[in-house]
Coordinates of N, CA and C and ligand atoms in Angstrom, one line a residue:
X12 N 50.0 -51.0 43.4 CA 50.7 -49.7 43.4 C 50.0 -48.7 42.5
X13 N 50.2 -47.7 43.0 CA 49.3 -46.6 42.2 C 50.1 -46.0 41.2
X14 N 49.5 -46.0 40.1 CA 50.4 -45.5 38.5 C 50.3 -44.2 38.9
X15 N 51.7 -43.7 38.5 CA 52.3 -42.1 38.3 C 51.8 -41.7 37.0
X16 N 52.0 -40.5 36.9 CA 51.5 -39.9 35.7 C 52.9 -39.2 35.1
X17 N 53.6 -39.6 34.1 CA 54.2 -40.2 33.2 C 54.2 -38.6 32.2
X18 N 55.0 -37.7 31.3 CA 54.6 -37.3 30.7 C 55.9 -36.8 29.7
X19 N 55.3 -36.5 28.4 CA 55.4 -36.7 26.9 C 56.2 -35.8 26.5
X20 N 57.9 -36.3 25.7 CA 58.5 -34.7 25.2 C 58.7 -35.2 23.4
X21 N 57.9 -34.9 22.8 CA 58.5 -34.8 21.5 C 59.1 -34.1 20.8
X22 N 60.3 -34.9 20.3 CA 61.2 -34.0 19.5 C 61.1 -34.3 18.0
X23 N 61.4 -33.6 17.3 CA 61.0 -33.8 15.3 C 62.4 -32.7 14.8
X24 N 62.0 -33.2 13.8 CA 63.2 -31.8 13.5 C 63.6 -32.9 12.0
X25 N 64.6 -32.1 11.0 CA 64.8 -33.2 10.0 C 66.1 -34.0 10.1
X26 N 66.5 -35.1 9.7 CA 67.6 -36.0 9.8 C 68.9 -34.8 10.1
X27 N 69.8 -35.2 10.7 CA 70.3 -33.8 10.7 C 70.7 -32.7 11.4
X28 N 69.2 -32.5 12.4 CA 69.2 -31.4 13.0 C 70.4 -31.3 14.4
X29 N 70.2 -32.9 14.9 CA 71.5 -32.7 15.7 C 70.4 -33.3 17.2
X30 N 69.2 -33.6 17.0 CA 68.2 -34.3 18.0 C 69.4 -35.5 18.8
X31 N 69.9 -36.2 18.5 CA 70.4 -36.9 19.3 C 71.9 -36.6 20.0
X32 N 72.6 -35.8 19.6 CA 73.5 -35.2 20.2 C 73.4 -34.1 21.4
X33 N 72.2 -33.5 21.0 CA 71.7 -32.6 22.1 C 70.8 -33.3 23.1
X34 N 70.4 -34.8 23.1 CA 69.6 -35.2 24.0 C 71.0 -36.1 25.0
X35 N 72.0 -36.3 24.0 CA 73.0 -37.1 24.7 C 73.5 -36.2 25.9
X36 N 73.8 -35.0 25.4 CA 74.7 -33.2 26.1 C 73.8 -33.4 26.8
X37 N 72.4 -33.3 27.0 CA 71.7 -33.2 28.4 C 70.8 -34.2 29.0
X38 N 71.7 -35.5 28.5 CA 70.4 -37.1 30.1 C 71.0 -36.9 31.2
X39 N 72.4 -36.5 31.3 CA 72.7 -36.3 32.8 C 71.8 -35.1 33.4
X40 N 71.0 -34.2 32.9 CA 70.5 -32.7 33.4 C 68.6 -33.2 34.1
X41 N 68.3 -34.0 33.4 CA 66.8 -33.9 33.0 C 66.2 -34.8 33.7
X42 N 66.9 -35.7 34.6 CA 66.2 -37.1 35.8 C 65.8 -38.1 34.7
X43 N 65.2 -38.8 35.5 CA 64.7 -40.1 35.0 C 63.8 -39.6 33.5
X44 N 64.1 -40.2 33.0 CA 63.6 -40.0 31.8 C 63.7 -41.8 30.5
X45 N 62.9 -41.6 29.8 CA 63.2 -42.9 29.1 C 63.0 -42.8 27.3
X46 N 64.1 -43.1 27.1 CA 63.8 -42.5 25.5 C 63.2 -43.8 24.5
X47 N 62.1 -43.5 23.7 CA 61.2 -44.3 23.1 C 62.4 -44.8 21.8
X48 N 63.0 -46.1 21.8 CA 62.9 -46.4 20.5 C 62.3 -47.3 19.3
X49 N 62.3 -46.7 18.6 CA 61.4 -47.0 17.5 C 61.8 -48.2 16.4
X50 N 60.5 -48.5 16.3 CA 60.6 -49.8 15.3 C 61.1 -49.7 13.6
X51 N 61.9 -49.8 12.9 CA 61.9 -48.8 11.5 C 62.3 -50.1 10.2
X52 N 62.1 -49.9 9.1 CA 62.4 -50.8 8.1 C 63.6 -50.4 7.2
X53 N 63.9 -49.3 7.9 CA 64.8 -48.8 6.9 C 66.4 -49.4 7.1
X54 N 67.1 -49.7 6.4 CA 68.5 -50.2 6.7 C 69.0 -49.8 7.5
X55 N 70.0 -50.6 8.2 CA 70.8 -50.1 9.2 C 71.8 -49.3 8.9
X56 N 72.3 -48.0 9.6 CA 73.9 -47.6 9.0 C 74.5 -48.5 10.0
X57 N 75.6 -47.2 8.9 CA 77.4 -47.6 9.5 C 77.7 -47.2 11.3
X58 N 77.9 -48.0 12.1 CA 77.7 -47.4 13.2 C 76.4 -47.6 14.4
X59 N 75.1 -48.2 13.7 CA 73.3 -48.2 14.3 C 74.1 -49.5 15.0
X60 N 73.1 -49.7 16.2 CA 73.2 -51.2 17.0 C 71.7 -51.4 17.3
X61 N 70.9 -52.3 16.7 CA 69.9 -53.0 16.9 C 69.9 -52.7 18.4
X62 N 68.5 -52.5 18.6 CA 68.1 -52.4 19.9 C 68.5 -51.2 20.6
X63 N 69.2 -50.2 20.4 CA 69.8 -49.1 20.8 C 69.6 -48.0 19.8
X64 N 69.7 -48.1 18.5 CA 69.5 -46.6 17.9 C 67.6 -47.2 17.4
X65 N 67.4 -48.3 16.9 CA 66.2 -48.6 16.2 C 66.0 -50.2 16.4
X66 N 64.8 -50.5 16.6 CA 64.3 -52.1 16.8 C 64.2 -52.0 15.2
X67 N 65.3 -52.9 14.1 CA 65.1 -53.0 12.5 C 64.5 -54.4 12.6
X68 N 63.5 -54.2 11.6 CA 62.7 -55.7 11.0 C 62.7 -54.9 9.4
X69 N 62.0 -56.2 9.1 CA 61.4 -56.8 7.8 C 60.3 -55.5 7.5
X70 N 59.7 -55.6 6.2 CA 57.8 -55.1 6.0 C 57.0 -55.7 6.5
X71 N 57.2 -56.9 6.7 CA 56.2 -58.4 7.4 C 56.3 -58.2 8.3
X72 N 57.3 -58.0 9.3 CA 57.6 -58.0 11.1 C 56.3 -56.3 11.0
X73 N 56.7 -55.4 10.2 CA 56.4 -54.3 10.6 C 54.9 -53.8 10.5
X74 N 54.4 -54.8 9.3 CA 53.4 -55.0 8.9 C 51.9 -55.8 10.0
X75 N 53.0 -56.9 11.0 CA 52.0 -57.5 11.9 C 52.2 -56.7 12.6
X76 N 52.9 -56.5 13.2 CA 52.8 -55.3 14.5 C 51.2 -54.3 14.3
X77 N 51.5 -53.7 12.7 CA 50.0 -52.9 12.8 C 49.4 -53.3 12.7
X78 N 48.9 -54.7 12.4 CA 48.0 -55.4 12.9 C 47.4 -55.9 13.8
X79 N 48.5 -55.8 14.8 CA 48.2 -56.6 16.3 C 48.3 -55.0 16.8
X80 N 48.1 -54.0 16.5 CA 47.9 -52.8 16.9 C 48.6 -52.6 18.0
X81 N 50.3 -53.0 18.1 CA 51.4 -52.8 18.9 C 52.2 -50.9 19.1
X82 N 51.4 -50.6 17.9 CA 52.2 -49.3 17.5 C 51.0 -47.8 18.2
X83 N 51.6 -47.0 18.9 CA 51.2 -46.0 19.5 C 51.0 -45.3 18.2
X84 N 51.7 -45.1 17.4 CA 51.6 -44.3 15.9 C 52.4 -44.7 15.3
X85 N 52.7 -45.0 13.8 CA 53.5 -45.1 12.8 C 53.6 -44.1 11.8
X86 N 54.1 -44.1 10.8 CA 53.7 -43.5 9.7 C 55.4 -43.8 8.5
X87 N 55.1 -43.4 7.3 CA 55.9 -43.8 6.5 C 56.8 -42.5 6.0
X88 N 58.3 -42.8 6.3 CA 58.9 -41.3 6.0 C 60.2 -42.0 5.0
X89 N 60.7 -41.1 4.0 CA 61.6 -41.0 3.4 C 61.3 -42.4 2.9
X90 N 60.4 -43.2 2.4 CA 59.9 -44.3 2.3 C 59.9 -45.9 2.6
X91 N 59.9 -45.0 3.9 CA 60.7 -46.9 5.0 C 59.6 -46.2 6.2
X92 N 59.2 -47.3 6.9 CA 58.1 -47.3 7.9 C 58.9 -46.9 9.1
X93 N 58.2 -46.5 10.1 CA 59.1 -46.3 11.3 C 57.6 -45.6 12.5
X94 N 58.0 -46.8 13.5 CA 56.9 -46.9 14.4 C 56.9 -46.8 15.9
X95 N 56.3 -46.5 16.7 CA 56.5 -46.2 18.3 C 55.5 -47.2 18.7
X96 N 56.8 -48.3 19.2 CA 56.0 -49.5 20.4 C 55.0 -48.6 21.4
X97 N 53.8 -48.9 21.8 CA 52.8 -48.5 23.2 C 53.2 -49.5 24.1
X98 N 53.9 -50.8 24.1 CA 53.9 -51.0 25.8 C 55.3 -50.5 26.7
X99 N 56.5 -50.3 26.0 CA 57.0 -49.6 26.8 C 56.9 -48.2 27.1
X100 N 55.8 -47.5 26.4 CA 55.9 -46.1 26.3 C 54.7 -46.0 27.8
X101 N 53.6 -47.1 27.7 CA 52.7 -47.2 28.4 C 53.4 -47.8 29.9
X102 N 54.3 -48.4 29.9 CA 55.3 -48.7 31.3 C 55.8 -47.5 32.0
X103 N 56.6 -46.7 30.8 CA 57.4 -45.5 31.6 C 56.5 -44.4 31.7
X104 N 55.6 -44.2 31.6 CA 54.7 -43.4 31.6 C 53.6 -43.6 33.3
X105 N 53.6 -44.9 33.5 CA 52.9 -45.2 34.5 C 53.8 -45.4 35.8
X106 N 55.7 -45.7 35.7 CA 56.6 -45.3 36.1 C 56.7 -44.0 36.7
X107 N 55.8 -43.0 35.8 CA 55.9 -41.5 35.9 C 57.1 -40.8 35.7
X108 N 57.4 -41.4 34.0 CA 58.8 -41.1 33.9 C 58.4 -40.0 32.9
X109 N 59.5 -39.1 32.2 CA 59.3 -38.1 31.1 C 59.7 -38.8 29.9
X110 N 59.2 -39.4 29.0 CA 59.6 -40.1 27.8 C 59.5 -39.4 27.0
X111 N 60.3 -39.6 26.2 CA 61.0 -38.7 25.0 C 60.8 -39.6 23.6
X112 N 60.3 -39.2 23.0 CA 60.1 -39.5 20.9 C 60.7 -38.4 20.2
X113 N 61.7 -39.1 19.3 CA 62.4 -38.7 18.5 C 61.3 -38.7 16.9
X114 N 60.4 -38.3 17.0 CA 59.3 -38.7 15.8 C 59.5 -37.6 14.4
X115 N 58.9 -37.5 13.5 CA 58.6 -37.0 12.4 C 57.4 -35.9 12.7
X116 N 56.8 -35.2 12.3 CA 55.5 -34.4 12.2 C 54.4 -35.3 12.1
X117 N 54.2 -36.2 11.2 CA 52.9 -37.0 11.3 C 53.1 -37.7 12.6
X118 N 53.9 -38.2 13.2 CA 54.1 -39.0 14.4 C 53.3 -38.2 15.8
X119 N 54.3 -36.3 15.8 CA 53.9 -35.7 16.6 C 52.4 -35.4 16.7
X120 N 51.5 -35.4 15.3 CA 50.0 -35.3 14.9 C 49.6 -36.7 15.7
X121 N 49.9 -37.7 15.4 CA 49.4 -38.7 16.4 C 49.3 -38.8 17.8
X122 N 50.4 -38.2 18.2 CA 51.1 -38.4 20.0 C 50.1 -37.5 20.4
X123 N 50.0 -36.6 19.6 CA 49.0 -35.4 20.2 C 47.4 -35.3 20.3
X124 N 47.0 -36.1 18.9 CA 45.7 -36.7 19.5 C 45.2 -37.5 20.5
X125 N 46.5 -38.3 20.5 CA 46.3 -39.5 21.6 C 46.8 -39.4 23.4
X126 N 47.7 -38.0 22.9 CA 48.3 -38.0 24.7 C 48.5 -36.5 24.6
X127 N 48.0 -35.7 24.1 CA 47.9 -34.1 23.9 C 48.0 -33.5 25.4
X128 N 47.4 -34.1 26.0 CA 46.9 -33.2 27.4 C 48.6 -33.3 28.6
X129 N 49.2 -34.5 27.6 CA 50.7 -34.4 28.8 C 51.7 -34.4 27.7
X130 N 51.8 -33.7 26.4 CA 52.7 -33.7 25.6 C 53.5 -32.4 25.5
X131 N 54.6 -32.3 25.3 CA 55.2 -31.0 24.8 C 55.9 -31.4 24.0
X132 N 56.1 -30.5 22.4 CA 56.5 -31.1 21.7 C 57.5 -29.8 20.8
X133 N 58.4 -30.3 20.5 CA 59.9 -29.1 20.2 C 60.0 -29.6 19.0
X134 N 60.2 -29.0 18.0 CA 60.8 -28.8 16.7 C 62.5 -28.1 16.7
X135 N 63.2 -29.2 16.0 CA 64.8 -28.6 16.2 C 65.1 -28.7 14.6
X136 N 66.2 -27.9 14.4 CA 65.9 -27.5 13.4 C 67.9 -26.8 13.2
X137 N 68.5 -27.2 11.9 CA 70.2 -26.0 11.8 C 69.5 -24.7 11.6
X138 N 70.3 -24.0 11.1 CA 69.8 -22.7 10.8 C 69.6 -22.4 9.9
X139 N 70.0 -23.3 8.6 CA 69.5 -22.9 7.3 C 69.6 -24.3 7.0
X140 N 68.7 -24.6 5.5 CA 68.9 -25.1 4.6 C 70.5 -25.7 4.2
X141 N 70.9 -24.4 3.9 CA 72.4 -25.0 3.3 C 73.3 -25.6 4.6
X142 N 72.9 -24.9 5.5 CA 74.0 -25.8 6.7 C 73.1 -27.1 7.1
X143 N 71.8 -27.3 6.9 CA 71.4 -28.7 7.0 C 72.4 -29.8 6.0
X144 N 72.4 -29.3 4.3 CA 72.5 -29.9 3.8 C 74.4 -30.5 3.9
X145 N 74.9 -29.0 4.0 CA 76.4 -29.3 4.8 C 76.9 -30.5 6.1
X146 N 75.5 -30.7 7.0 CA 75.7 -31.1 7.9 C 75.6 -32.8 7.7
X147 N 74.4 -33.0 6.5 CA 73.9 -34.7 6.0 C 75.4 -35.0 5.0
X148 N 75.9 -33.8 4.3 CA 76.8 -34.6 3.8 C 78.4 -34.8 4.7
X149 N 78.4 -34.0 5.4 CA 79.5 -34.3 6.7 C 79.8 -36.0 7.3
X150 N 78.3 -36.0 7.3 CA 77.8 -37.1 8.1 C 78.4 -38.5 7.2
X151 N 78.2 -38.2 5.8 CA 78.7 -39.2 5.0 C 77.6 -40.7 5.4
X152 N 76.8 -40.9 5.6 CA 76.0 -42.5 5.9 C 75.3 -42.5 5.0
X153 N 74.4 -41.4 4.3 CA 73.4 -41.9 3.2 C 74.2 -41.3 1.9
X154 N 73.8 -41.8 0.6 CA 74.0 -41.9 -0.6 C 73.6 -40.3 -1.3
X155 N 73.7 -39.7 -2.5 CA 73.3 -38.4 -2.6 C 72.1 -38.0 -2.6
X156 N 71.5 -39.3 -2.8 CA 70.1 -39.5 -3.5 C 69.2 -39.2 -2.3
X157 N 69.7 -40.2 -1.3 CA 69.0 -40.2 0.1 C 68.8 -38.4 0.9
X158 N 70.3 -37.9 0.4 CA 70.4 -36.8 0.9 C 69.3 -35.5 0.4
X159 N 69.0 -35.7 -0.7 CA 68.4 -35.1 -1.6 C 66.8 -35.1 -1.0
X160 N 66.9 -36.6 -0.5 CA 65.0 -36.6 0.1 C 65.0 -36.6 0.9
X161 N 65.8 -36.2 1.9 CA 65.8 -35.8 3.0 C 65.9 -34.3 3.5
X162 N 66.3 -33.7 2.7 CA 66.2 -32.1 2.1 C 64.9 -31.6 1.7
X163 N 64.3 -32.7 0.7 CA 63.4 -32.3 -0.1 C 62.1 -32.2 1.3
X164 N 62.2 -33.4 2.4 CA 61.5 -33.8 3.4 C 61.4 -32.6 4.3
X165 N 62.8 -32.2 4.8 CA 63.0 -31.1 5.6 C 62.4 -29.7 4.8
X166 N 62.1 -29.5 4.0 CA 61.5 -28.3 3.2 C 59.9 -28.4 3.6
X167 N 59.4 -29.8 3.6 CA 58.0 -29.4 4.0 C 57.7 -30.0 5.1
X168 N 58.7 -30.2 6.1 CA 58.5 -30.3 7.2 C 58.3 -28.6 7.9
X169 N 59.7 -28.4 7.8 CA 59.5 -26.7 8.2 C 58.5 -26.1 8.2
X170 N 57.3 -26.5 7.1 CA 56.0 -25.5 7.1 C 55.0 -26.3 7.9
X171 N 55.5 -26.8 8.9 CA 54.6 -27.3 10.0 C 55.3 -26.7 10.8
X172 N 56.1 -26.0 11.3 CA 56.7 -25.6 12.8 C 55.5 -25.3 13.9
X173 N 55.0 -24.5 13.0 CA 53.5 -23.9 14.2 C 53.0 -24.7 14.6
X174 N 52.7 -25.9 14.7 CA 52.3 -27.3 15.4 C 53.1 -27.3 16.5
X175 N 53.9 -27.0 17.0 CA 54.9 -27.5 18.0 C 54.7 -26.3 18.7
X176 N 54.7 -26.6 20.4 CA 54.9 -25.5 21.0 C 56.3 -24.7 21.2
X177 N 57.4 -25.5 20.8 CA 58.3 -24.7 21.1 C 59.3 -24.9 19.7
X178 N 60.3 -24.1 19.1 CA 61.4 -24.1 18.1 C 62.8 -24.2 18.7
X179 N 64.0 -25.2 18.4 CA 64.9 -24.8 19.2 C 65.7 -24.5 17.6
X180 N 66.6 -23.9 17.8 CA 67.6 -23.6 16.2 C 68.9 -24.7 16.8
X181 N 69.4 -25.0 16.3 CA 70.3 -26.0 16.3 C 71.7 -25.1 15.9
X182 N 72.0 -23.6 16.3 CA 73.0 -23.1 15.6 C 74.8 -23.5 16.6
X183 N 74.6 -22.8 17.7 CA 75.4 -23.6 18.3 C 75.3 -24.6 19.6
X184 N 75.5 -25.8 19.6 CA 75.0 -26.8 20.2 C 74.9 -26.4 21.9
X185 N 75.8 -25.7 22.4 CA 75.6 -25.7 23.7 C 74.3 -24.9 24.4
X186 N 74.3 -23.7 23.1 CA 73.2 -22.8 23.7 C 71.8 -23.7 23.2
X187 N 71.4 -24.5 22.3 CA 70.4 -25.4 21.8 C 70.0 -26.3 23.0
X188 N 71.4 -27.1 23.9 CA 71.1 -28.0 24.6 C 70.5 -27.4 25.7
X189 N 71.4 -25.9 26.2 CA 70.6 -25.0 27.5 C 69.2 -25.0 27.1
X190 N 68.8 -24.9 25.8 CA 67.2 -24.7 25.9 C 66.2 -25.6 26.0
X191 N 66.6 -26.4 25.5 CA 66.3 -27.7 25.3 C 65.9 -28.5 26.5
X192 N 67.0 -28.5 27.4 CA 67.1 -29.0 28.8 C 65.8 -28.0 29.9
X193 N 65.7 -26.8 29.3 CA 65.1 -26.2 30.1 C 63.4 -26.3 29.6
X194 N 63.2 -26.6 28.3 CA 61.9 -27.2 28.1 C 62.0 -28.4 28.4
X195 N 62.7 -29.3 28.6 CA 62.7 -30.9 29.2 C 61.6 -30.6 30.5
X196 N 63.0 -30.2 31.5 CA 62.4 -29.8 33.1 C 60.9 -29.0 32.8
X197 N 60.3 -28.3 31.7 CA 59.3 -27.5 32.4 C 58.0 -28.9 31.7
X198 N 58.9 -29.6 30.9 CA 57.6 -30.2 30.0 C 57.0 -30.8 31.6
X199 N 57.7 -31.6 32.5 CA 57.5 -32.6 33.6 C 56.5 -31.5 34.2
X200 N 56.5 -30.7 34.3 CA 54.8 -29.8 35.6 C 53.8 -30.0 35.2
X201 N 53.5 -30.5 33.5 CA 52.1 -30.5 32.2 C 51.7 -31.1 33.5
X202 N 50.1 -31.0 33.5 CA 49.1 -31.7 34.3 C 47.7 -32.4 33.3
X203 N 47.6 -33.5 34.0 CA 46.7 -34.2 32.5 C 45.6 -33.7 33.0
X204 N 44.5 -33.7 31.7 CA 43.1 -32.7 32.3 C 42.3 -33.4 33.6
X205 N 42.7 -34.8 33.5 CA 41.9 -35.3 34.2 C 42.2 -35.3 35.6
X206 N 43.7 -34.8 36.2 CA 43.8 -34.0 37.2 C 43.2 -32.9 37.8
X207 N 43.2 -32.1 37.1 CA 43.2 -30.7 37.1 C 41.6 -30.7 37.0
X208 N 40.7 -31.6 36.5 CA 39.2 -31.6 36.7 C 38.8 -32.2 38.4
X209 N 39.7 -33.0 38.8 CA 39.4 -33.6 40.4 C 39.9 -32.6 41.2
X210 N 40.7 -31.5 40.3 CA 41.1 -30.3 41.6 C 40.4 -29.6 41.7
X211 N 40.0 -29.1 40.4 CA 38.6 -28.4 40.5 C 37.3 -28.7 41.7
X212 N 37.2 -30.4 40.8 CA 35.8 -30.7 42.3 C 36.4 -30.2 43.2
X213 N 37.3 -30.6 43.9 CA 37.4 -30.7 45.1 C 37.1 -29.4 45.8
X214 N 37.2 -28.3 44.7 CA 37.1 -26.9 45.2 C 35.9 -26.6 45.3
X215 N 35.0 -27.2 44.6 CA 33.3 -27.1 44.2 C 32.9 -27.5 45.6
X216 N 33.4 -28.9 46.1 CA 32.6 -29.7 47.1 C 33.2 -28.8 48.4
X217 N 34.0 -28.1 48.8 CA 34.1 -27.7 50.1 C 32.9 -26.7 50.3
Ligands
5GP302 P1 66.4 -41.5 10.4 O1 66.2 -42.4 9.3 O2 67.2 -40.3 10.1 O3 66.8 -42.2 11.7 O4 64.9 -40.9 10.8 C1 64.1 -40.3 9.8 C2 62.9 -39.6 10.3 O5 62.0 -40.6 11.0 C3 63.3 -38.6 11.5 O6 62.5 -37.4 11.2 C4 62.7 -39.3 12.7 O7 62.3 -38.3 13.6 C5 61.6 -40.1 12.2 N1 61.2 -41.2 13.1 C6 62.0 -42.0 13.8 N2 61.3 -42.9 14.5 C7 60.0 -42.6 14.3 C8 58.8 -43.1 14.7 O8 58.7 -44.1 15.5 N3 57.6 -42.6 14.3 C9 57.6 -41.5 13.4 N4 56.4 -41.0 13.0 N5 58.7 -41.0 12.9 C10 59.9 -41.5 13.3

């Protein structure tokens, strides 16, 4: 069977921003699509289900993985590892599905060296500071401490936005999810170069 061509939506944004609520508001909108989840060391919350919000291991489980070079990218945030399996990313993609990463900025720096040519990648974000920090302690799951480095994280995340092609504000959810959904649908037209070089020939050779 001939592999489809499969292509890339990353979302980043800081704990917080509301990335999973607004992907929930629009799976019915966006077709087939397959959301990447990630391998992470960090404790489970109140509420997480193995295999469904995060694949949780050990430092050892997470540690051979990079060894057996299982991980599309990793990188170390808030100081717990957290990684993106490549064979189901490399299934849904040959599916010719729109897969979705919920990643960090060093993550999106990887996805983009490595699958740049079919990625589109969104930065979500509340509207301020103080309503982020309103929002982590709403949430009540991490400790003050946690909240604090997660704040401190989202401060220098923000000075990466220009890396991402697009910004969504997270102010009110409905109008976030409208935009959101509507960079979903336009990410699926990306064409990988190596298409768009055999269209070319083909225009050379007539
Ligand atoms: P949380 O602990 O709140 O679930 O996630 C913390 C941060 O880790 C978020 O910014 C999230 O986007 C990021 N993250 C989750 N999974 C991955 C991953 O597989 N790779 C990278 N690079 N970052 C991830």
């Amino acid at each position: 069977m001939k592999k489809k061509n499969g292509v890339v939506l990353v979302l980043s944004g800081p704990s917080g921003a509301g990335k999973s609520s607004l992907i929930n508001k629009i799976s019915d909108e966006i077709g087939d699509y397959y959301f990447s989840i990630s391998t992470t060391t960090r404790p489970i919350r109140d509420g997480e289900v193995e295999g469904v919000h995060y694949h949780f291991v050990t430092q050892e489980e997470f540690k051979k993985d990079i060894e057996e070079n299982h991980f599309l990218e990793y990188a170390l945030v808030h100081g717990n590892y957290y990684g993106t399996s490549v064979k189901p990313v490399r299934e849904a993609l040959d599916e010719g599905k729109l897969v979705i990463f919920d990643i960090d900025v060093q993550g999106n720096t990887a996805v983009n060296n490595r699958l740049g040519d079919i990625t589109t990648s969104v930065f979500i974000t509340p509207p301020t500071l103080e309503e982020l920090e309103k929002r982590l302690k709403n949430r009540s799951t991490d400790s003050e401490e946690v909240i604090h480095k997660r704040i401190r994280m989202a401060k220098r995340e923000v000075q990466r936005i220009s890396e991402y092609d697009f910004l969504v504000i997270n102010d009110d959810l409905d109008e976030a999810a409208q935009k959101l959904k509507q960079i979903a649908l336009t990410a699926k037209f990306k064409i990988p170069i190596h298409e768009i070089n055999e269209f070319v020939q083909q225009w050379e050779e007539i």
